[in-house]
Coordinates of C-alpha atoms in Angstrom, one line a residue:
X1 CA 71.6 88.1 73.0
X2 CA 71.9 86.3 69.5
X3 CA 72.7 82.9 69.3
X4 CA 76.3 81.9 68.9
X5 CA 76.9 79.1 66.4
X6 CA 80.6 77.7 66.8
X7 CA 81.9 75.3 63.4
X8 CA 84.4 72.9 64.7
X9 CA 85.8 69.9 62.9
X10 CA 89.5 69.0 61.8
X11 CA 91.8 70.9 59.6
X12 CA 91.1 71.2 55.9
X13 CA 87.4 70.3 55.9
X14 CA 85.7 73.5 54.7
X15 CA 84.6 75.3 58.2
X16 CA 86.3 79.0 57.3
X17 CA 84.8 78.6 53.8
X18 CA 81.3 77.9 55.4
X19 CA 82.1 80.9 57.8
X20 CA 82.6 83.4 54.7
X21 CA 79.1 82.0 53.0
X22 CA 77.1 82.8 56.0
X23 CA 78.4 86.2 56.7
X24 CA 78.2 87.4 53.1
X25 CA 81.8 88.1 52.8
X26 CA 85.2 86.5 52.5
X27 CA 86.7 87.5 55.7
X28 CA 88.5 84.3 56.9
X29 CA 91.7 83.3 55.2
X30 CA 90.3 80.3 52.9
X31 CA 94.0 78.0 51.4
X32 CA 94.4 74.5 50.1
X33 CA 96.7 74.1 53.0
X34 CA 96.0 72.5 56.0
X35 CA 95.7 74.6 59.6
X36 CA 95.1 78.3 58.1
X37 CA 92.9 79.4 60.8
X38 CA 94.4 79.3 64.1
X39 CA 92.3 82.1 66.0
X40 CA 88.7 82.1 66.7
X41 CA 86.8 84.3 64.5
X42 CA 83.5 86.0 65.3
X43 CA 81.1 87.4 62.6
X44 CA 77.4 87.9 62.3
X45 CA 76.0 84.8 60.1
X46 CA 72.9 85.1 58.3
X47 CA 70.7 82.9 57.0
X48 CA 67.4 84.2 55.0
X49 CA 65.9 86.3 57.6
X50 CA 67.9 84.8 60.4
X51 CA 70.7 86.4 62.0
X52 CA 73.0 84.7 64.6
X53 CA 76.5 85.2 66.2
X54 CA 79.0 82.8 64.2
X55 CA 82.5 81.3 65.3
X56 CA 85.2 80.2 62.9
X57 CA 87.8 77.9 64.8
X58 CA 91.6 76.5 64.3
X59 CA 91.1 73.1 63.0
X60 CA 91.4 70.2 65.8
X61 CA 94.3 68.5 66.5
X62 CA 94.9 65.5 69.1
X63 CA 97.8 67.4 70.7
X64 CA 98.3 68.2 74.9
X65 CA 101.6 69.5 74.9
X66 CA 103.4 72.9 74.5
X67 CA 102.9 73.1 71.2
X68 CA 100.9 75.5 68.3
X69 CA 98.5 72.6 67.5
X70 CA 97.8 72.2 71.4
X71 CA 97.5 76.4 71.7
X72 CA 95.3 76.2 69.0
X73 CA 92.9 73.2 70.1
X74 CA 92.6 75.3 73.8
X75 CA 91.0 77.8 71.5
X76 CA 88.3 75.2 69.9
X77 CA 87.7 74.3 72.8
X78 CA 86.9 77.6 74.6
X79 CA 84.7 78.5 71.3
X80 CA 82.9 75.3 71.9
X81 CA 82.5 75.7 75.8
X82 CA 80.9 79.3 74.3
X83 CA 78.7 78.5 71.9
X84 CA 74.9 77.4 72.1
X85 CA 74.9 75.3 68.9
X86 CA 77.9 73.4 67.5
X87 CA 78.3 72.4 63.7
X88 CA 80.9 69.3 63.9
X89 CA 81.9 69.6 60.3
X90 CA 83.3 66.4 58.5
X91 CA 84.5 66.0 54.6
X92 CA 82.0 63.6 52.9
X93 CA 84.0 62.8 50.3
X94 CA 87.2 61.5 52.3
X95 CA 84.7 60.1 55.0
X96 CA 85.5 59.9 58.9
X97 CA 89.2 59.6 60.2
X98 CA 90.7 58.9 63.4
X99 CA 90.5 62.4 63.8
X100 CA 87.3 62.9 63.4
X101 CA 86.2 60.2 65.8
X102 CA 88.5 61.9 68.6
X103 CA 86.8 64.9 68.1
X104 CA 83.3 63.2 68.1
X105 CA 84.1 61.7 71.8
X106 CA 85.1 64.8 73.3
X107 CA 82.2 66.8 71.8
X108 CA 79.8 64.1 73.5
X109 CA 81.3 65.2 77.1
X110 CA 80.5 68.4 76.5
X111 CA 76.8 68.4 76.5
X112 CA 76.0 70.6 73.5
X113 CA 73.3 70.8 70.9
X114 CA 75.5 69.3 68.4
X115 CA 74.7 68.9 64.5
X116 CA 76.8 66.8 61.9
X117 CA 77.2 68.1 59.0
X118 CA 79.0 66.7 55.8
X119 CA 80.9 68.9 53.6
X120 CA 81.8 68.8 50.2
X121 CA 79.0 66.6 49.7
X122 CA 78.3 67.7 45.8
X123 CA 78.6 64.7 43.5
X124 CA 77.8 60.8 43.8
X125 CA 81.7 60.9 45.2
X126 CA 80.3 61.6 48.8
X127 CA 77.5 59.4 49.3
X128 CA 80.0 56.9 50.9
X129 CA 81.1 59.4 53.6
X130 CA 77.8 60.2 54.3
X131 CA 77.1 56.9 55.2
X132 CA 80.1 56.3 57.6
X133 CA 79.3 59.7 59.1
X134 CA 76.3 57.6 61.1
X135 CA 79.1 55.8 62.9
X136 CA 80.2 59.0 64.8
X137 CA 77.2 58.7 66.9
X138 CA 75.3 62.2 66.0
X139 CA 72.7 60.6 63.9
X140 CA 72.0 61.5 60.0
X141 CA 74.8 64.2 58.5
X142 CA 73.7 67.0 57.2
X143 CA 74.7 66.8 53.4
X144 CA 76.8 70.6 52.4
X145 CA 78.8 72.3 49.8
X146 CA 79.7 75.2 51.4
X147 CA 81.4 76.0 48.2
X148 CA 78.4 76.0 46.2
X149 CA 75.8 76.8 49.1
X150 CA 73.9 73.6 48.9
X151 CA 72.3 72.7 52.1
X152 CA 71.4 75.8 53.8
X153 CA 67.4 75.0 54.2
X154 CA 69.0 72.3 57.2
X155 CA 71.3 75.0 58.7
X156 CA 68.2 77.4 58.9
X157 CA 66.2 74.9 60.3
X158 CA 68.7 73.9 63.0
X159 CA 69.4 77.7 63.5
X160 CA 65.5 79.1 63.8
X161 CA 64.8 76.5 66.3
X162 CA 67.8 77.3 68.8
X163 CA 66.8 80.7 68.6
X164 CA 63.3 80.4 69.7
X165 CA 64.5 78.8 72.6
X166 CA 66.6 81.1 73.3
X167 CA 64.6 84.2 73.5
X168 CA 62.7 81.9 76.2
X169 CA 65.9 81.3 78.3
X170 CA 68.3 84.2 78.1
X171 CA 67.9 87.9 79.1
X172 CA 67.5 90.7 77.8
X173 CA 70.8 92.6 78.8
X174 CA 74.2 90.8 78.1
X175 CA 77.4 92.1 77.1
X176 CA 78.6 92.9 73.8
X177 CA 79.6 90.4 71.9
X178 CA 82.6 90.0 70.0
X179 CA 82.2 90.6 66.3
X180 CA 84.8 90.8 63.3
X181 CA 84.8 94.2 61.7
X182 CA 82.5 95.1 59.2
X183 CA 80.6 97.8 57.6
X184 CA 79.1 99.1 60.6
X185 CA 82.3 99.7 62.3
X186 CA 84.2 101.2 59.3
X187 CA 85.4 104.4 60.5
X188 CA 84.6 108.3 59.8
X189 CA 87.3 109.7 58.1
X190 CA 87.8 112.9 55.7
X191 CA 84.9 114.8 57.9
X192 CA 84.4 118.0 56.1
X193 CA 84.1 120.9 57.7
X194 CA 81.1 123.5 57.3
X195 CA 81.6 126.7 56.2
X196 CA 80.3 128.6 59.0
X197 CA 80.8 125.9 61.3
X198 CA 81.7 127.7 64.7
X199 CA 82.9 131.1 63.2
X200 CA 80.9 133.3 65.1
X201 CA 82.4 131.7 68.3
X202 CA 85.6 132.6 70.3
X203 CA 88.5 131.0 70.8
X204 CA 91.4 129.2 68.7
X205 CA 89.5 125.8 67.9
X206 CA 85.6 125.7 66.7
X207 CA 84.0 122.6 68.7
X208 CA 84.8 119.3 67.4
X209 CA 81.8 117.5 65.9
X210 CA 82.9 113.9 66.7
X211 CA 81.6 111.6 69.6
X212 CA 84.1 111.2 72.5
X213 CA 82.2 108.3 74.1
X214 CA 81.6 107.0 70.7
X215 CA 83.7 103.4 70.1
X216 CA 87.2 103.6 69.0
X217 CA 88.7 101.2 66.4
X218 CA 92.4 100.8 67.0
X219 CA 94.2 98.5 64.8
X220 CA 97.8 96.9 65.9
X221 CA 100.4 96.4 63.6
X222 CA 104.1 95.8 63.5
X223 CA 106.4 93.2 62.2
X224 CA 106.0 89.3 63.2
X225 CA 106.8 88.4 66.6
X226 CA 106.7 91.9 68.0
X227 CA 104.0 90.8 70.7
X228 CA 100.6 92.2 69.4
X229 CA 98.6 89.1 70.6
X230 CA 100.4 89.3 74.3
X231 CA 99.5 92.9 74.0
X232 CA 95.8 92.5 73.2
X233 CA 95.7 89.3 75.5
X234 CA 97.2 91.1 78.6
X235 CA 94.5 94.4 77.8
X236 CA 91.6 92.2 77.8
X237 CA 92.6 90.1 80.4
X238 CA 92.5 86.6 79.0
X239 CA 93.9 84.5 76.7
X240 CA 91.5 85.8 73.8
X241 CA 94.0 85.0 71.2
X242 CA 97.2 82.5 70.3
X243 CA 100.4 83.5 71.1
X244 CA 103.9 81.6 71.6
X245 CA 107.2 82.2 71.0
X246 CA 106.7 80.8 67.1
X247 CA 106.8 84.2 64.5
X248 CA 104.2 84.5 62.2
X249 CA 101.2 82.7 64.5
X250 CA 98.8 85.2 63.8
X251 CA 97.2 84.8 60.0
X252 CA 93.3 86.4 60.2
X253 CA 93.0 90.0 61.4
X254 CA 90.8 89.5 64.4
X255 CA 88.7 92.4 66.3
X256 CA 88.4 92.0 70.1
X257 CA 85.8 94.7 71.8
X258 CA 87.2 96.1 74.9
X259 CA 86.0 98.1 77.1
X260 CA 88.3 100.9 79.1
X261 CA 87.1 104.1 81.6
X262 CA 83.5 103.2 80.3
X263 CA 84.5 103.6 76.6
X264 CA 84.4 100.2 73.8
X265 CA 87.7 100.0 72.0
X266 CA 87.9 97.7 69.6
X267 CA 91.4 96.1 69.3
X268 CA 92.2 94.7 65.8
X269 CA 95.3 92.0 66.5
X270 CA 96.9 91.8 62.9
X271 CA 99.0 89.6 61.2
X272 CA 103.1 90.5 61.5
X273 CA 104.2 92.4 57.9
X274 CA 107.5 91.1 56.7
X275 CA 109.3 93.3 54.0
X276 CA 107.4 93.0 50.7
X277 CA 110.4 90.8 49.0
X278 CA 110.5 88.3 51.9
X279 CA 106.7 87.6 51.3
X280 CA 106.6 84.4 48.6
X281 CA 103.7 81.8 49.9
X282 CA 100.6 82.5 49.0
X283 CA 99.1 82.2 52.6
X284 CA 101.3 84.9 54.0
X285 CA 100.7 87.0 50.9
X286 CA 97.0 86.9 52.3
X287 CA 97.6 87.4 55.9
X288 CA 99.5 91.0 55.4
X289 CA 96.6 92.0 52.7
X290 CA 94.0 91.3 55.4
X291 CA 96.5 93.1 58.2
X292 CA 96.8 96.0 55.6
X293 CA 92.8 96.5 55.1
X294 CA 92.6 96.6 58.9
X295 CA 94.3 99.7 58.8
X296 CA 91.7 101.3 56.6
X297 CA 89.1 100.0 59.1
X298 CA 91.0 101.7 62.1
X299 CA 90.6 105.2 63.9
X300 CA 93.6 104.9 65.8
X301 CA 96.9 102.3 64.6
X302 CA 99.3 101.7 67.1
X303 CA 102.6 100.8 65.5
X304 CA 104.2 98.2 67.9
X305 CA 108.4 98.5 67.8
X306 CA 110.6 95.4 69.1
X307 CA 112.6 97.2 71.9
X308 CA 115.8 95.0 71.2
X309 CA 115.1 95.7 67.3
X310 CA 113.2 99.1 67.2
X311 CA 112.9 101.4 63.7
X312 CA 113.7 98.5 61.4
X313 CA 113.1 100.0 57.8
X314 CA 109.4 97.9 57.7
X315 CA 108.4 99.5 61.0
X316 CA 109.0 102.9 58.8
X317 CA 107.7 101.4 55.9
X318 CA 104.7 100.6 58.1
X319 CA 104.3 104.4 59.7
X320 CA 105.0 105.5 55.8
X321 CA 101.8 103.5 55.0
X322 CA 99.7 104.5 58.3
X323 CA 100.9 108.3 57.2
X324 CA 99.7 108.1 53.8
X325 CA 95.5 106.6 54.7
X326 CA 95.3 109.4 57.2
X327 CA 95.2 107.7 60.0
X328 CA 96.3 108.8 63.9
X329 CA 99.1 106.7 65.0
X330 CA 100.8 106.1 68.5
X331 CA 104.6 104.0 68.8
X332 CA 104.8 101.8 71.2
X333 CA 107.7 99.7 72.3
X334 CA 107.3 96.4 73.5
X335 CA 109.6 94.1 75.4
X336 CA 110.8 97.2 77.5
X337 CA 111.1 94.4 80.3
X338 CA 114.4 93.3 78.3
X339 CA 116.2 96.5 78.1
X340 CA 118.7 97.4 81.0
X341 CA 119.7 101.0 80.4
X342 CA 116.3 102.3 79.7
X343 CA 117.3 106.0 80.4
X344 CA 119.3 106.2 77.8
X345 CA 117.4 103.9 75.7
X346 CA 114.4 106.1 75.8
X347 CA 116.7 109.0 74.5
X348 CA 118.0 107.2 71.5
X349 CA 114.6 106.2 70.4
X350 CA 112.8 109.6 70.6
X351 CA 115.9 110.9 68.7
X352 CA 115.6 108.3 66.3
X353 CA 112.0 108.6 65.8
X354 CA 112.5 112.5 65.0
X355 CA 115.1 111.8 62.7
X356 CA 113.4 108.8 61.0
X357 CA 109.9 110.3 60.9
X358 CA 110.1 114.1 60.2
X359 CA 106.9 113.4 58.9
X360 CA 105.1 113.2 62.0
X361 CA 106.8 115.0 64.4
X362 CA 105.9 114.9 67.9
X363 CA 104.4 111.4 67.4
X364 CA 103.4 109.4 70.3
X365 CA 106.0 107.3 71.9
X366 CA 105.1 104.6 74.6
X367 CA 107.2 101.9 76.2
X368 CA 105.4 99.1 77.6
X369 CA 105.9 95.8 78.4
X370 CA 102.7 93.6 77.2
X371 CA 104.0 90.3 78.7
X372 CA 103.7 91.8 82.0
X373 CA 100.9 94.5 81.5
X374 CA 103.2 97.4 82.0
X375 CA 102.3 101.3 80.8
X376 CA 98.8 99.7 79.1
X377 CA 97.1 102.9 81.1
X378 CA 100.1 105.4 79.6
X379 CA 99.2 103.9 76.0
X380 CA 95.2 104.6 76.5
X381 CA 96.3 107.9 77.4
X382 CA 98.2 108.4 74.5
X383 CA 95.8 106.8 72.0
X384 CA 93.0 109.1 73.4
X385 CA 95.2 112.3 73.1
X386 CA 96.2 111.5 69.3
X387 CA 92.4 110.8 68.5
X388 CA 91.4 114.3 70.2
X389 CA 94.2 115.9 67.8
X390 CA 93.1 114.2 64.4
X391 CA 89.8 115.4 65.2
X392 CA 91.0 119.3 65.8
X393 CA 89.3 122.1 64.2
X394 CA 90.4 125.4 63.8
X395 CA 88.6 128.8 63.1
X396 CA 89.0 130.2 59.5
X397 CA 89.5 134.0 61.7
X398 CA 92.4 132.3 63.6
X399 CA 94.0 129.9 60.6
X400 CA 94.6 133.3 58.3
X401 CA 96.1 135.5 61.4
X402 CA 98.5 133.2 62.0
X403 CA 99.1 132.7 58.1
X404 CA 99.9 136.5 57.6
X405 CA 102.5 135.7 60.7
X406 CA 103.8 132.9 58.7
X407 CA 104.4 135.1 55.3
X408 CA 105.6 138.2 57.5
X409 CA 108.7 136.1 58.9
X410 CA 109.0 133.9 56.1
X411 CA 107.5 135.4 52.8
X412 CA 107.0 132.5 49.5
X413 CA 110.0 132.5 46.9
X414 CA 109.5 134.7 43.8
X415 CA 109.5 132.0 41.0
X416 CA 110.2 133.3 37.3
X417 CA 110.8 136.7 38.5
X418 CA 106.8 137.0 40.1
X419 CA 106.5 136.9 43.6
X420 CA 103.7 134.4 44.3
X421 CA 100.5 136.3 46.6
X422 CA 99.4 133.7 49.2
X423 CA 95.6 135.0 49.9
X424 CA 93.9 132.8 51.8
X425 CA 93.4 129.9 54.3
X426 CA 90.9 127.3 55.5
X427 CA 90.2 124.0 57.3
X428 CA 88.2 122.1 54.8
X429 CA 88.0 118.9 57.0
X430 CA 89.1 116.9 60.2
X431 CA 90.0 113.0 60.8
X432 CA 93.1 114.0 59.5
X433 CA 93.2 117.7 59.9
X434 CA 93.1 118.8 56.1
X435 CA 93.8 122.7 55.3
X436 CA 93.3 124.4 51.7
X437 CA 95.9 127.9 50.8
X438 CA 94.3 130.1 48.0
X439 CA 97.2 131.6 46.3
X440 CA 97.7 133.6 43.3
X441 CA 99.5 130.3 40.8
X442 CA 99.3 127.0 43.0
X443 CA 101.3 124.9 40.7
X444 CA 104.0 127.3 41.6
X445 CA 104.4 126.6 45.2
X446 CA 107.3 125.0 46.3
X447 CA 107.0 122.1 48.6
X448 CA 109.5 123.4 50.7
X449 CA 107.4 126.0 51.4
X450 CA 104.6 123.5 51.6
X451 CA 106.4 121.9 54.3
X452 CA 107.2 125.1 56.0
X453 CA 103.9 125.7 56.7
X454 CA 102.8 122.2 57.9
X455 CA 105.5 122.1 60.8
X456 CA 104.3 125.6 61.7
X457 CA 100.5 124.2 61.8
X458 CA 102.1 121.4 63.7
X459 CA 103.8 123.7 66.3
X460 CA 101.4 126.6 67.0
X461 CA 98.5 124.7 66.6
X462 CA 99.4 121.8 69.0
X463 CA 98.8 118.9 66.2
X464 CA 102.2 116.5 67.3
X465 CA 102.4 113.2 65.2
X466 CA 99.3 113.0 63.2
X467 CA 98.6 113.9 59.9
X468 CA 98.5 117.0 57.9
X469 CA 97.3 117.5 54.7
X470 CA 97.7 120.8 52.6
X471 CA 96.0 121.6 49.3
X472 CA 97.3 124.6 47.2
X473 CA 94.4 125.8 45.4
X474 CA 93.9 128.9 42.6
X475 CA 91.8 131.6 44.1
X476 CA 90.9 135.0 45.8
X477 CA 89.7 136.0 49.6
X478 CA 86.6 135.2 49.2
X479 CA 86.4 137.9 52.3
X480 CA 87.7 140.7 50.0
X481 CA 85.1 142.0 48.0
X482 CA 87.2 143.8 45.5
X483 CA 90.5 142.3 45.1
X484 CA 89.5 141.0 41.8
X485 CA 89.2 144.6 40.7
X486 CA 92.8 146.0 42.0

């Protein structure tokens, strides 16, 4: 097991900024304004050839009741119970507040390897704070511009030491930690397909070259307050990330592994998308760009519907979007605990989704509630059947049988007098299911046609509600030796 280093310290004093200059990349929301971060944050931190579990945490407030601030210091606080080294971060050059020496007393009681370091510490402006810094009882500060990266040597010093007594006290086998998504969890999409990949086989569908047991990224989107935290809180089965009755409490994009029937599923909770013209402050502006990119980084979206406000035109904006990068996508509506006549609820919304999302027909519909935990097991059913359909493949033999069905009852327009000659068919890749049609002139298509032969893919294949891409290319059967010559 890695170390975990936690950076705690008040709002506004440089902690997500260090966090993106240790892990290489500018993953935590970094604003002028005051209490941006509100989740904890996990990403692997490295320092030369050191490499350690890092924690990005809500800045700490003095606050006990109901409130955000008190939500969000219950999160420090867990981080710090957590972590094995904690970096009490201060700013040098407005020196120690009241704030700070809160923080500093509670940090005493609980008995952690504690460091003090001073940020923003570039320039003869912070030799003052560093001075006052002594007063907080933690000994010399640790002088940093996280900015700049000035001070490092220290961190790696602090940081090589905790780990060699680590790998004396901990074991071997531990759990997977929680890490924010990276590079190594981006996900396989656009698999292409080899040529003679299964074709000497029987059957309708050539086996699928994709890892069953392999982790599953599954991002959650949907508009603010629609209960994507609850969800994720209520699957994982504690209170891993902030929620409350405020809209818009989410702000990072934050990956939580999870483990379900032996399989790890990580759950990306997202920030809520408002409609593009509602968005003016820059902060939110960054929050939906990071909740957007955590589509691209999913296998699996799971667009998640207000019950008492479902199909709003962003949650079809939102599907639109999921559509478009070629991911799989399940609906589920939340809140089902408030609706009274679910019967004929249920109806309206599947007609609705139909009607609204021709596009992806057969899509996935789940109703849940995540404040109580009900239906969680019907939605991991229903994620796992959509991932098992974008990763279909079907035999060339089989495609171009059921194409010459397809032409037989329905034959392609004749356009400018010539009837077009539709030749040939092929799956060209998987993760989405992606199919190129040789024809005879392939700018002449209509997309009507186009369209009639996706919903027939979609219905006789068994693909419901993911996506399906069709490329018209120019071309012969490459199967028919002479065509060319008739």
């Amino acid at each position: 097991m890695s170390v975990t280093v936690a950076i705690v310290g008040r709002p506004n004093v440089g902690k997500s900024t260090l966090f993106n200059r240790l892990v290489g990349r500018k993953i935590a929301l970094v604003d002028d304004t005051p209490g941006v971060t509100r989740d904890r944050r996990e990403g692997q931190g490295r320092i030369g050839d050191l490499t350690f579990t890092l924690v990005d945490t809500a800045g700490y407030e003095d606050a006990n009741d109901d409130s955000l601030e008190a939500r969000m210091r219950a999160q420090t606080e867990m981080a710090i119970a957590e972590a094995d080294i904690i970096l009490f971060m201060i700013d040098a050059r407005a020196g120690v507040t009241p704030t700070d020496e809160h923080f500093a007393r509670l940090l005493r009681r609980a008995d952690k390897n504690i460091h003090l370091v001073a940020n923003k510490a570039e320039g003869k402006a912070a030799e003052p704070g560093l001075m006052e810094a002594y007063s907080l009882g933690f000994g010399e500060a640790i002088p940093l511009s996280a900015e700049h990266g000035l001070g490092l040597a220290d961190l790696y010093a602090i940081v090589s030491e905790a780990v060699e007594t680590q790998e004396e006290k901990k074991a071997e086998a531990a759990a997977p930690k929680e890490t924010d998504y990276d590079m190594a969890h981006r996900p396989v999409v656009d698999v292409d397909v080899l040529e003679d990949e299964g074709e000497d086989q029987t059957g309708d569908t050539a086996p699928m070259r994709w890892d069953p047991n392999r982790y599953l990224n599954v991002a959650i989107i949907g508009r603010p307050n629609s209960g994507k935290s609850t969800l994720i809180n209520r699957m994982v089965g504690e209170e891993r990330l902030l929620t409350g009755p405020e809209a818009g409490i989410t702000r990072d994009s934050i990956m939580v592994p999870w483990e379900w029937e032996g399989r790890v599923i990580n759950l990306v909770d997202t920030a809520g998308i408002r409609r593009k013209s509602r968005v003016q402050h820059k902060l939110e502006k960054l929050s939906v760009s990071d909740s957007l990119r955590s589509i691209q980084y999913a296998e699996v979206v799971v667009l998640l519907l207000d019950a008492t406000i479902p199909f709003e035109k962003q949650d079809l904006q939102l599907a639109d979007l999921v559509e478009r990068e070629g991911r799989a996508m399940v609906i589920a509506v939340n809140k089902w605990d408030l609706i009274e006549n679910k019967n004929a609820k249920i109806l309206e919304l599947r007609e609705t989704c139909e009607r609204m999302l021709p596009q992806l027909r057969g899509i996935p519909l789940v109703t849940l509630s995540g404040l109580q935990g009900r239906n969680i097991d019907k939605l991991m059913k229903a994620i796992f059947d959509i991932e098992r359909v974008w990763n279909v493949r079907i035999r060339t033999a089989k495609l171009n049988r059921w194409l010459a069905d397809m032409i037989e009852h329905h034959p392609p327009p004749a356009i400018s007098g010539r009837r077009l000659k539709i030749r040939y068919m092929t799956q060209a890749k998987t993760r989405p299911p992606s199919f190129i049609i040789f024809c005879s002139r392939p700018e002449a298509l209509p997309k009507a046609y186009q369209r009639y032969l996706i919903h027939g893919l979609r219905q006789d294949f068994g693909l419901p509600g993911t996506t399906i891409r069709l490329w018209v290319r120019g071309g012969k059967n490459p199967y028919v030796k002479d065509e060319g010559a008739r």
